[in-house]
Tab-separated table of C-alpha atoms in Angstrom:
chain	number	residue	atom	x	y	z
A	27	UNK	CA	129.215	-68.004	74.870
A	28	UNK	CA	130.253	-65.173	72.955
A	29	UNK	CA	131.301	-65.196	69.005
A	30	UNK	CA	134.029	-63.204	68.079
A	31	UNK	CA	133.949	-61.288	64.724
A	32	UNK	CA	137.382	-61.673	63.222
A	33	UNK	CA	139.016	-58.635	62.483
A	34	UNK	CA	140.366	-57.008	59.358
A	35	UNK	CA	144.225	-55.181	59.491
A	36	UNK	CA	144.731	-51.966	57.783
A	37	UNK	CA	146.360	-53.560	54.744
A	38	UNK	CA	142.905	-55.425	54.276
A	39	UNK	CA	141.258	-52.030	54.441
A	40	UNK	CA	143.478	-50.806	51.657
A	41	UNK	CA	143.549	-53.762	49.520
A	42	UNK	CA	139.608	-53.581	49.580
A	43	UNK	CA	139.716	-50.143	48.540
A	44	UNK	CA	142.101	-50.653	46.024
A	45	UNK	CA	139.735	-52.896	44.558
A	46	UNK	CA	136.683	-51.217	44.857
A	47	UNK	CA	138.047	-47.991	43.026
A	48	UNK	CA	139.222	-49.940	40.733
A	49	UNK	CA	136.409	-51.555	39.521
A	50	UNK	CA	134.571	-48.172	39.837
A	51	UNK	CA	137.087	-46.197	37.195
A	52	UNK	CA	136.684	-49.482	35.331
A	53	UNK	CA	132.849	-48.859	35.363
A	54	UNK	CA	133.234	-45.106	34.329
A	55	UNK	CA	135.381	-45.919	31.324
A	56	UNK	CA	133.306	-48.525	30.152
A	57	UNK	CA	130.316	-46.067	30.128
A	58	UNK	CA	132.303	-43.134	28.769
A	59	UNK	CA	133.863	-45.569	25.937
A	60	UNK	CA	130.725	-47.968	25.218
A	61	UNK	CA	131.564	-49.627	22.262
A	62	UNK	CA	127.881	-49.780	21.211
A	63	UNK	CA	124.990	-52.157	20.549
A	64	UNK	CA	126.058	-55.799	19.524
A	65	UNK	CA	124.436	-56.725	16.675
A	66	UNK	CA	124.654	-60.286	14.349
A	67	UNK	CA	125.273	-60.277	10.673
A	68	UNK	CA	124.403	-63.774	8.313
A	69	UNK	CA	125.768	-64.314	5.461
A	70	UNK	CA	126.178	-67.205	3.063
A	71	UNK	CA	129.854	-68.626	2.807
A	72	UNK	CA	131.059	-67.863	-0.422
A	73	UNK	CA	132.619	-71.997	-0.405
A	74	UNK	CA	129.652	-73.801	0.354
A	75	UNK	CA	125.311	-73.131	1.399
A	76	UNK	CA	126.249	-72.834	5.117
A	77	UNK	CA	125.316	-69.872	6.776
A	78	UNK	CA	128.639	-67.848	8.780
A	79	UNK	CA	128.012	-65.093	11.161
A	80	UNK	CA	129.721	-62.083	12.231
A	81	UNK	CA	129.373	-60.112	15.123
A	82	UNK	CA	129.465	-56.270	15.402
A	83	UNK	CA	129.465	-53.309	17.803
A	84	UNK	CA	126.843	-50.338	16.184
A	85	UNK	CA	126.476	-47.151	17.499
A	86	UNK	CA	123.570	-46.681	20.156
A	87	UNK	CA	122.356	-43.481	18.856
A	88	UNK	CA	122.609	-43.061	15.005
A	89	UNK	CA	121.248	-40.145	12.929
A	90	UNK	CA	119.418	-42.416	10.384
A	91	UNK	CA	117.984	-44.591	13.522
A	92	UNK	CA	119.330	-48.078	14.135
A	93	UNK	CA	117.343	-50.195	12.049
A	94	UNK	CA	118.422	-48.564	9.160
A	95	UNK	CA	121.910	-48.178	10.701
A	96	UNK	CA	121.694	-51.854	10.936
A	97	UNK	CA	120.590	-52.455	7.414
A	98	UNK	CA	123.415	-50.110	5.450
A	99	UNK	CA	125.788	-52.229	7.728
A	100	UNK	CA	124.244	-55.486	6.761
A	101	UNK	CA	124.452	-54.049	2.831
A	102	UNK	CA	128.055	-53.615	2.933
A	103	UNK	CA	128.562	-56.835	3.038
A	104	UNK	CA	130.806	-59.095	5.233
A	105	UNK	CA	134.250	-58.363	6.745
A	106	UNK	CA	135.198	-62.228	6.100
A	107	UNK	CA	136.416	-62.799	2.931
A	108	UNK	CA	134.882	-65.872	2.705
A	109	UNK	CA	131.432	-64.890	3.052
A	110	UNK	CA	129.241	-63.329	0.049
A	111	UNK	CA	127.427	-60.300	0.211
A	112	UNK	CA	123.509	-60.204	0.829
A	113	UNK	CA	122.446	-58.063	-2.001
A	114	UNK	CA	124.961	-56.746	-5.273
A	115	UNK	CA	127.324	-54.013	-4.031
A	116	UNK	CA	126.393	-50.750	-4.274
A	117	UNK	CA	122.628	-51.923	-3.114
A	118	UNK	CA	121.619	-49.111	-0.906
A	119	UNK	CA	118.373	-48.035	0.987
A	120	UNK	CA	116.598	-45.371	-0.348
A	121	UNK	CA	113.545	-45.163	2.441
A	122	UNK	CA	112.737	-47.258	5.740
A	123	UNK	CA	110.733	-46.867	8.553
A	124	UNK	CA	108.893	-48.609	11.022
A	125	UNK	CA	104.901	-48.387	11.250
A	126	UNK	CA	103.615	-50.077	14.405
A	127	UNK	CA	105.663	-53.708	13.685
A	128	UNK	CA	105.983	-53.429	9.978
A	129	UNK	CA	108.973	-52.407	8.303
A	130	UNK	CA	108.795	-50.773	4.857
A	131	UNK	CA	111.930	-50.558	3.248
A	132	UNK	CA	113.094	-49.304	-0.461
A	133	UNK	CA	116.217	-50.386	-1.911
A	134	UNK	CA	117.588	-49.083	-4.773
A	135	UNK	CA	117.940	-50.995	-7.575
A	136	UNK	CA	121.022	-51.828	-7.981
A	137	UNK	CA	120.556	-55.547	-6.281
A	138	UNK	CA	119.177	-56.548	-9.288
A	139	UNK	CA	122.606	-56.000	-11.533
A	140	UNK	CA	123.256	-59.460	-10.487
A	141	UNK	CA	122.747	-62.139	-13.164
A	142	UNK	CA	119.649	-63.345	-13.321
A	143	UNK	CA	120.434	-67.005	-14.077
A	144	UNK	CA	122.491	-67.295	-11.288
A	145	UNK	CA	120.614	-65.327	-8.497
A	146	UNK	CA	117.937	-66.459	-6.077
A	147	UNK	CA	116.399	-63.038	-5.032
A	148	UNK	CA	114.081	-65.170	-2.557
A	149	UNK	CA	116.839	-66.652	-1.418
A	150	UNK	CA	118.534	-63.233	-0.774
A	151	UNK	CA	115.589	-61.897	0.357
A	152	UNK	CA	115.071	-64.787	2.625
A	153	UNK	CA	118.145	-64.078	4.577
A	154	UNK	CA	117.910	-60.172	4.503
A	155	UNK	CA	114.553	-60.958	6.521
A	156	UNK	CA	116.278	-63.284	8.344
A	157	UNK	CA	119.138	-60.779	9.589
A	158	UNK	CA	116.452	-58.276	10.417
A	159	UNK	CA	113.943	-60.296	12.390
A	160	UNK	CA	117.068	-62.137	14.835
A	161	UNK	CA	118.311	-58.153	15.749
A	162	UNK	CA	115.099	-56.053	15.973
A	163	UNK	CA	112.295	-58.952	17.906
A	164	UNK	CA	109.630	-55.383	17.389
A	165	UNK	CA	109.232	-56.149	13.664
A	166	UNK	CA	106.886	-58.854	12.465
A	167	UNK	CA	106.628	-58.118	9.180
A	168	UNK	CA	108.870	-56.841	6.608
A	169	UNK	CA	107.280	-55.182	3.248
A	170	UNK	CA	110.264	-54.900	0.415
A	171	UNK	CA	109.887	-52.491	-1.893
A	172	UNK	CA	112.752	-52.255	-4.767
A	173	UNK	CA	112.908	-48.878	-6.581
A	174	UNK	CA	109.589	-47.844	-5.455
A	175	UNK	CA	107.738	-51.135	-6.725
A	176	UNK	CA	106.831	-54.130	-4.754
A	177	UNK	CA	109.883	-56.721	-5.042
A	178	UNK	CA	107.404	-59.861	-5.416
A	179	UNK	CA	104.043	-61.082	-3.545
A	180	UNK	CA	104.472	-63.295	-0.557
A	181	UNK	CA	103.260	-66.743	-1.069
């Protein structure tokens, strides 16, 4: 008994061609064009305590480095209007680096303009660590410095 392999007609061909350089200029735009690292963003909604989140695209390869790429994003504050910003505006970082899975970070201090009857600084704190530790799984720890001094002891 012998099997017969069916057999493909020259439009096939071209239709499978067709396809296959399509998906590979598809491929080289994507590469040439990559939109960047996807990166997650929580804030507080400004109408309730719920916690919204927003999605970005950051550049791969930043001067500054992305975790502090990240962190000037993430200090700008929200695209949605009904979300409130992390820190005061006009918060920015001074200093951060990364020392084997600690991050030291100085922010100027302009976060604490905000009224201080109002405020939770933990609670902002809280979710800055929060934002950092869900888009950089290297860092473990997180040491916050404000101005040069220590914002508060961990409990």
């Amino acid at each position: 008994m012998k099997i017969e392999t069916p057999k493909l007609k020259r439009t096939s061909y071209a239709i499978l061609l067709v396809i296959l350089a399509s998906l590979i200029i598809s491929l080289v735009i994507w590469f040439i064009r990559f939109p960047g690292i996807r990166r997650s963003f929580i804030y507080q909604s400004s109408d309730s305590e719920k916690y919204r989140i927003e999605y970005r695209y950051l550049p791969a390869k930043t001067v500054q480095g992305p975790i502090q790429n990240y962190i000037d994003e993430l200090l700008l504050g929200p695209i949605s209007e009904h979300c409130s910003p992390i820190f005061e505006k006009g918060t920015k970082v001074l200093s951060c680096f990364k020392k084997d899975n600690t991050l030291y970070i100085n922010l100027s201090d302009d976060l604490l303009k905000a009224d201080t009857q109002t405020t939770d600084y933990r609670k902002q704190i809280e979710l800055f660590e929060k934002n950092v530790f869900r888009n950089f799984g290297s860092i473990n720890k997180i040491e916050l410095f404000i101005d040069g001094k220590t914002a508060f002891d961990a409990d």
